[in-house]
Structure formats: structure tokens, C-alpha cells
Coordinates of N, CA and C in Angstrom, one line a residue:
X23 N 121.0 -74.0 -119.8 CA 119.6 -73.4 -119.8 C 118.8 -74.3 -120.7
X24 N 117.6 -74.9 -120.3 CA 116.9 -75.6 -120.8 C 116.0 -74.8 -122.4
X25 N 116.0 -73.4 -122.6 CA 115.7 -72.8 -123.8 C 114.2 -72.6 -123.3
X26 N 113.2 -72.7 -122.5 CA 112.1 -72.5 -122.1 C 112.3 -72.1 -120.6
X27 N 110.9 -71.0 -120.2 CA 110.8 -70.7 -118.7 C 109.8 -70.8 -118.4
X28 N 109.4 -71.0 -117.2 CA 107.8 -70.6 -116.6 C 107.3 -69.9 -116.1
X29 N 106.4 -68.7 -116.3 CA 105.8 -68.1 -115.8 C 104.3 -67.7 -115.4
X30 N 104.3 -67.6 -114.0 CA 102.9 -67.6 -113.8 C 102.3 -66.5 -113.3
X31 N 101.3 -65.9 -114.1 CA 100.5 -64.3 -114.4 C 100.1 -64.3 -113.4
X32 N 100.2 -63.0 -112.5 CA 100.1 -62.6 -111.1 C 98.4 -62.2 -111.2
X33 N 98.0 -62.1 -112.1 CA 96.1 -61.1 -112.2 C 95.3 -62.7 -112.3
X34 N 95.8 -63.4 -113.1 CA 95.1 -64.6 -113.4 C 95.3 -66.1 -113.0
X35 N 97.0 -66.1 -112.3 CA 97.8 -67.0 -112.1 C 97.4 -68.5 -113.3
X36 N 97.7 -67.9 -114.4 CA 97.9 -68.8 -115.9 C 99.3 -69.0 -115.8
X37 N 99.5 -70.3 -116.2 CA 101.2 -71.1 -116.4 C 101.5 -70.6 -117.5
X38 N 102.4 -69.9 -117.9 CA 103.1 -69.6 -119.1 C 104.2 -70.7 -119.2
X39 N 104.5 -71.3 -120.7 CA 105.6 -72.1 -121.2 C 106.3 -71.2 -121.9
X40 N 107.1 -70.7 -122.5 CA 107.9 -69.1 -122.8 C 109.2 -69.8 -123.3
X41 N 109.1 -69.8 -124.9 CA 110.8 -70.2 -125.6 C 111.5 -69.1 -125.3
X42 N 112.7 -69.0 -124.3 CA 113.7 -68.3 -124.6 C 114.6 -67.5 -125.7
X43 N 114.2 -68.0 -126.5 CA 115.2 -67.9 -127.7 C 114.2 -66.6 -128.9
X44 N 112.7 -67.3 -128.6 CA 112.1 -66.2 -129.8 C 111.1 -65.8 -128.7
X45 N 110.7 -65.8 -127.9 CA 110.0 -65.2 -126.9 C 108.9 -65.8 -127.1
X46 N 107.8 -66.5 -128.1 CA 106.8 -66.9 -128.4 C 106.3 -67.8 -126.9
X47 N 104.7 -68.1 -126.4 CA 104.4 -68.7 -125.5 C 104.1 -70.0 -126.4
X48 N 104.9 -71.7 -125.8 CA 104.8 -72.6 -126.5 C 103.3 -73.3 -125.7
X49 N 102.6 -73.0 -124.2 CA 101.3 -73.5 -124.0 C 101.3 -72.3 -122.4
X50 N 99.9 -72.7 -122.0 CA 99.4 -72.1 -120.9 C 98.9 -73.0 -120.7
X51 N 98.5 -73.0 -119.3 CA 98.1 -73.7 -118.3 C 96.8 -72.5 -117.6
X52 N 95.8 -72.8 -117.8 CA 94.9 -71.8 -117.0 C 94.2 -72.2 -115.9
X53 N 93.8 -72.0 -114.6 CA 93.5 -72.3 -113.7 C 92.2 -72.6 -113.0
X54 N 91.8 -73.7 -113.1 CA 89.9 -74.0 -113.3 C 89.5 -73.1 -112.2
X55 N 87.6 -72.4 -112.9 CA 87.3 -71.5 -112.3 C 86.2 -72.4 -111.4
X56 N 85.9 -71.9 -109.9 CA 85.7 -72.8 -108.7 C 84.5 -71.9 -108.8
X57 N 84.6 -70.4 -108.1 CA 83.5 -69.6 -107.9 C 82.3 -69.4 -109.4
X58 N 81.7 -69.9 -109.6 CA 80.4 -69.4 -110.6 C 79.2 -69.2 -110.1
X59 N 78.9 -67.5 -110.4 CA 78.0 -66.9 -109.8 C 76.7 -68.2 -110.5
X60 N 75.6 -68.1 -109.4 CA 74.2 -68.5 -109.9 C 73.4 -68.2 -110.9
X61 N 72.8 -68.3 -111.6 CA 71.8 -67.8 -112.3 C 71.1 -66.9 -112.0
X62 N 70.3 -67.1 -110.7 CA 69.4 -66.1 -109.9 C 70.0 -65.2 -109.5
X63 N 71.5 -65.0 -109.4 CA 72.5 -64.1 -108.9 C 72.9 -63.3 -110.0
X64 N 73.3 -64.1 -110.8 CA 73.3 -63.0 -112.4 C 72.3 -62.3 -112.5
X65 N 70.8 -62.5 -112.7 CA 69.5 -62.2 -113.2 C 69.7 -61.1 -112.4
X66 N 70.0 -60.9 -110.7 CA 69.6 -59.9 -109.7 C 70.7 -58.7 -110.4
X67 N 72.0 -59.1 -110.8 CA 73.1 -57.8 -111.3 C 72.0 -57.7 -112.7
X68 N 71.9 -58.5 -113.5 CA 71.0 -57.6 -114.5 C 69.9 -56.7 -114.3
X69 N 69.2 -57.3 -113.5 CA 68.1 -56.0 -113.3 C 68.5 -54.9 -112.4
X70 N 69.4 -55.1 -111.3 CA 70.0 -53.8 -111.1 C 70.6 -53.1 -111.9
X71 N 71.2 -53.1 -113.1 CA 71.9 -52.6 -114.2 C 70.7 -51.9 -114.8
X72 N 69.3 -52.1 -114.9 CA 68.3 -51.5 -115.4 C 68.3 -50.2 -114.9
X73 N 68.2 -50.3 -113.5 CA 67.9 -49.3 -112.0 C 69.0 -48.2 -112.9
X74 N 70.4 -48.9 -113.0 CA 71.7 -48.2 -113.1 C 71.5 -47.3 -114.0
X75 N 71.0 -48.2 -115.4 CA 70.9 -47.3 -116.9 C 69.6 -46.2 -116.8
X76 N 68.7 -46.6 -116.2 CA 67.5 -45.5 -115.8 C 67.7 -44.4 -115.4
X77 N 68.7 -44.2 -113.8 CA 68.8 -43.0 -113.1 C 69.9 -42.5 -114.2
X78 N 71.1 -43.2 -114.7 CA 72.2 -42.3 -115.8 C 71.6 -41.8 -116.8
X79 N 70.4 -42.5 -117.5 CA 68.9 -41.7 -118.6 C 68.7 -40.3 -118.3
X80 N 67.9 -40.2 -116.7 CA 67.4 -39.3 -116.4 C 68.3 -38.3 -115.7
X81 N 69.4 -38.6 -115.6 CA 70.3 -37.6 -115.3 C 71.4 -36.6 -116.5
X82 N 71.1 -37.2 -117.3 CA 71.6 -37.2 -118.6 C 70.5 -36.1 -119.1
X83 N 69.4 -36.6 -119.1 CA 67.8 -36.0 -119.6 C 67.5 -34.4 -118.6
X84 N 68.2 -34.6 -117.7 CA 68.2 -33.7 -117.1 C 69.3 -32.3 -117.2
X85 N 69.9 -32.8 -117.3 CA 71.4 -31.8 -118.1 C 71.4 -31.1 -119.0
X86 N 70.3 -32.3 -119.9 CA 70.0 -31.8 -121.7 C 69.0 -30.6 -121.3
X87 N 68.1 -30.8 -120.3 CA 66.4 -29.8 -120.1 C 67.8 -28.7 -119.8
X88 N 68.3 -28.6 -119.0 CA 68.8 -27.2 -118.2 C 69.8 -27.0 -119.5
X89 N 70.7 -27.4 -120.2 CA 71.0 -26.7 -121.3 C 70.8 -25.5 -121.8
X90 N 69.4 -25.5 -122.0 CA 69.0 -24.6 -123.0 C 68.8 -23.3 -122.1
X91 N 68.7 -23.5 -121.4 CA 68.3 -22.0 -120.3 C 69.9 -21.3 -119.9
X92 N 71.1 -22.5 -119.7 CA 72.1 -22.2 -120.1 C 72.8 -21.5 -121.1
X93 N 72.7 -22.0 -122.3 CA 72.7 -21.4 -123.6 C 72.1 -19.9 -123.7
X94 N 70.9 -19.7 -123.3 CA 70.2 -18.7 -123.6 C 71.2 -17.4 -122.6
X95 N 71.3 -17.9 -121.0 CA 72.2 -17.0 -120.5 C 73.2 -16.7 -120.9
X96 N 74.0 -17.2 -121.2 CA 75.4 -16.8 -122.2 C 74.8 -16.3 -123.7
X97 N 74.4 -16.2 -124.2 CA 73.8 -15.5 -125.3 C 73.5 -14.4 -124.7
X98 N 72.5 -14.5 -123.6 CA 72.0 -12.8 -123.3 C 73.8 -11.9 -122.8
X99 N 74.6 -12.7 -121.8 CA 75.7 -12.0 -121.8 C 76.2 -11.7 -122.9
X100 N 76.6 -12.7 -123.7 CA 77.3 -11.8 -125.0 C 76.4 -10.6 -125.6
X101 N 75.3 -10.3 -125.6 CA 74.6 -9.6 -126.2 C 74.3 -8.8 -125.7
X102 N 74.7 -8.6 -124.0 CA 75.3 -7.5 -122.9 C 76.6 -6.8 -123.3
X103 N 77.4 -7.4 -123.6 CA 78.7 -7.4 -123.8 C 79.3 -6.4 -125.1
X104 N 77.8 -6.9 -126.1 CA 78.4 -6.8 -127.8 C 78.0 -5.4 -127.8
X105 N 76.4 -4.9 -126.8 CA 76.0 -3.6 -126.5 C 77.0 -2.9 -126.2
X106 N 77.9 -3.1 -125.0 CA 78.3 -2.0 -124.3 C 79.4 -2.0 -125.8
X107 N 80.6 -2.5 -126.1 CA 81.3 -2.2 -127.2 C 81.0 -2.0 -129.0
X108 N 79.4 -1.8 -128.6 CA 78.4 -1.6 -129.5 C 78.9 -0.4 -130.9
X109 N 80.0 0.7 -130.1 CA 80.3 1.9 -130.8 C 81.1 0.9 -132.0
X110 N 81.7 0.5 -131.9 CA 83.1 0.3 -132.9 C 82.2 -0.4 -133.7
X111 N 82.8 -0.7 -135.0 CA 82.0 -0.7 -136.4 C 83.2 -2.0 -136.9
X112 N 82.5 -3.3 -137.0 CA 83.5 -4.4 -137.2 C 84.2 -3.7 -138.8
X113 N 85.4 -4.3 -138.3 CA 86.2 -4.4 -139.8 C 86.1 -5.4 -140.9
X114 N 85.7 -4.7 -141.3 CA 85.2 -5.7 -142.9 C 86.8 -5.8 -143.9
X115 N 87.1 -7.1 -143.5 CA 88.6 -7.7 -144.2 C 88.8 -7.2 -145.5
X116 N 87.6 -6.8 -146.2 CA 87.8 -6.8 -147.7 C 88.3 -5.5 -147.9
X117 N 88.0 -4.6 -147.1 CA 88.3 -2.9 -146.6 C 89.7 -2.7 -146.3
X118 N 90.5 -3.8 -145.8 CA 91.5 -3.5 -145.6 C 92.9 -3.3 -147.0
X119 N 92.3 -3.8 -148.2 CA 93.2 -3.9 -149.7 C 93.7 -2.3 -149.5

């Protein structure tokens, strides 16, 4: 056995050089990139990313508005709730010595 192996990464297909002995990678080999998007092609995913962050704003902004009408319903339940078991007289911890 030559003490080195080669392996090549299935996601990226990079050449790994790989000492056998301490596992460490002694080089890589990475594989020139052919496809590079355009400029005007980038610019277009940026400004649709605006579109993107705007409607998640306003949808977000919209969840926060109905919250509180939320909140208030569960408050009025509990304060339905605290009524009807209204008779009983909380125990005060300090009452129990």
C-alpha cells in the first residue's frame, strides 16, 4: 500500500490526497467552475429577494396586528373561567405554617 488514497467528493467532485496512516488530507484538487451566472442575472435574483423580504415583512406584520386581539380573547376566556371557579378563595402559602 502506497500510504496515501484518492478520493473524490460526490457533492463537489474535489480530488482528495488522504495519508493513510494519520488521516490528514495532503492536497485537493478542485474542479474549475464552467457555469457563472451573469451579472444581469445576479441583479434579477437580487431584486427578486426584495419582492421575497417585503411579502415575509408584511406577513410577519400581519400576525404581529392579529396578536393582540388574540391575546385579548384568551384573557377574556381565562377571566370566564376564573368567574365561574370564582367561589374558592386562593390559598395564601404563608397560611399554610
Amino acid at each position: 500500500m502506497s500510504g496515501r488514497i484518492e478520493v473524490v467528493c460526490t457533492c463537489c467532485s474535489t480530488r482528495l490526497v488522504v495519508d493513510v496512516a494519520t488521516g490528514d488530507v495532503l492536497s485537493e484538487e478542485r474542479p474549475k467552475v464552467t457555469d457563472r451566472t451573469s451579472f444581469d442575472e445576479a441583479l434579477r435574483e437580487v431584486r427578486a429577494g426584495a419582492g421575497r423580504r417585503e411579502k415575509a415583512f408584511a406577513d410577519a406584520f400581519d400576525r404581529t396586528r392579529r396578536l393582540d386581539d388574540v391575546l385579548e380573547k384568551k384573557f377574556d376566556e381565562a377571566r370566564k373561567k376564573a368567574a365561574k371557579s370564582g367561589d374558592d378563595k386562593p390559598v395564601n402559602p404563608l397560611d399554610l405554617d
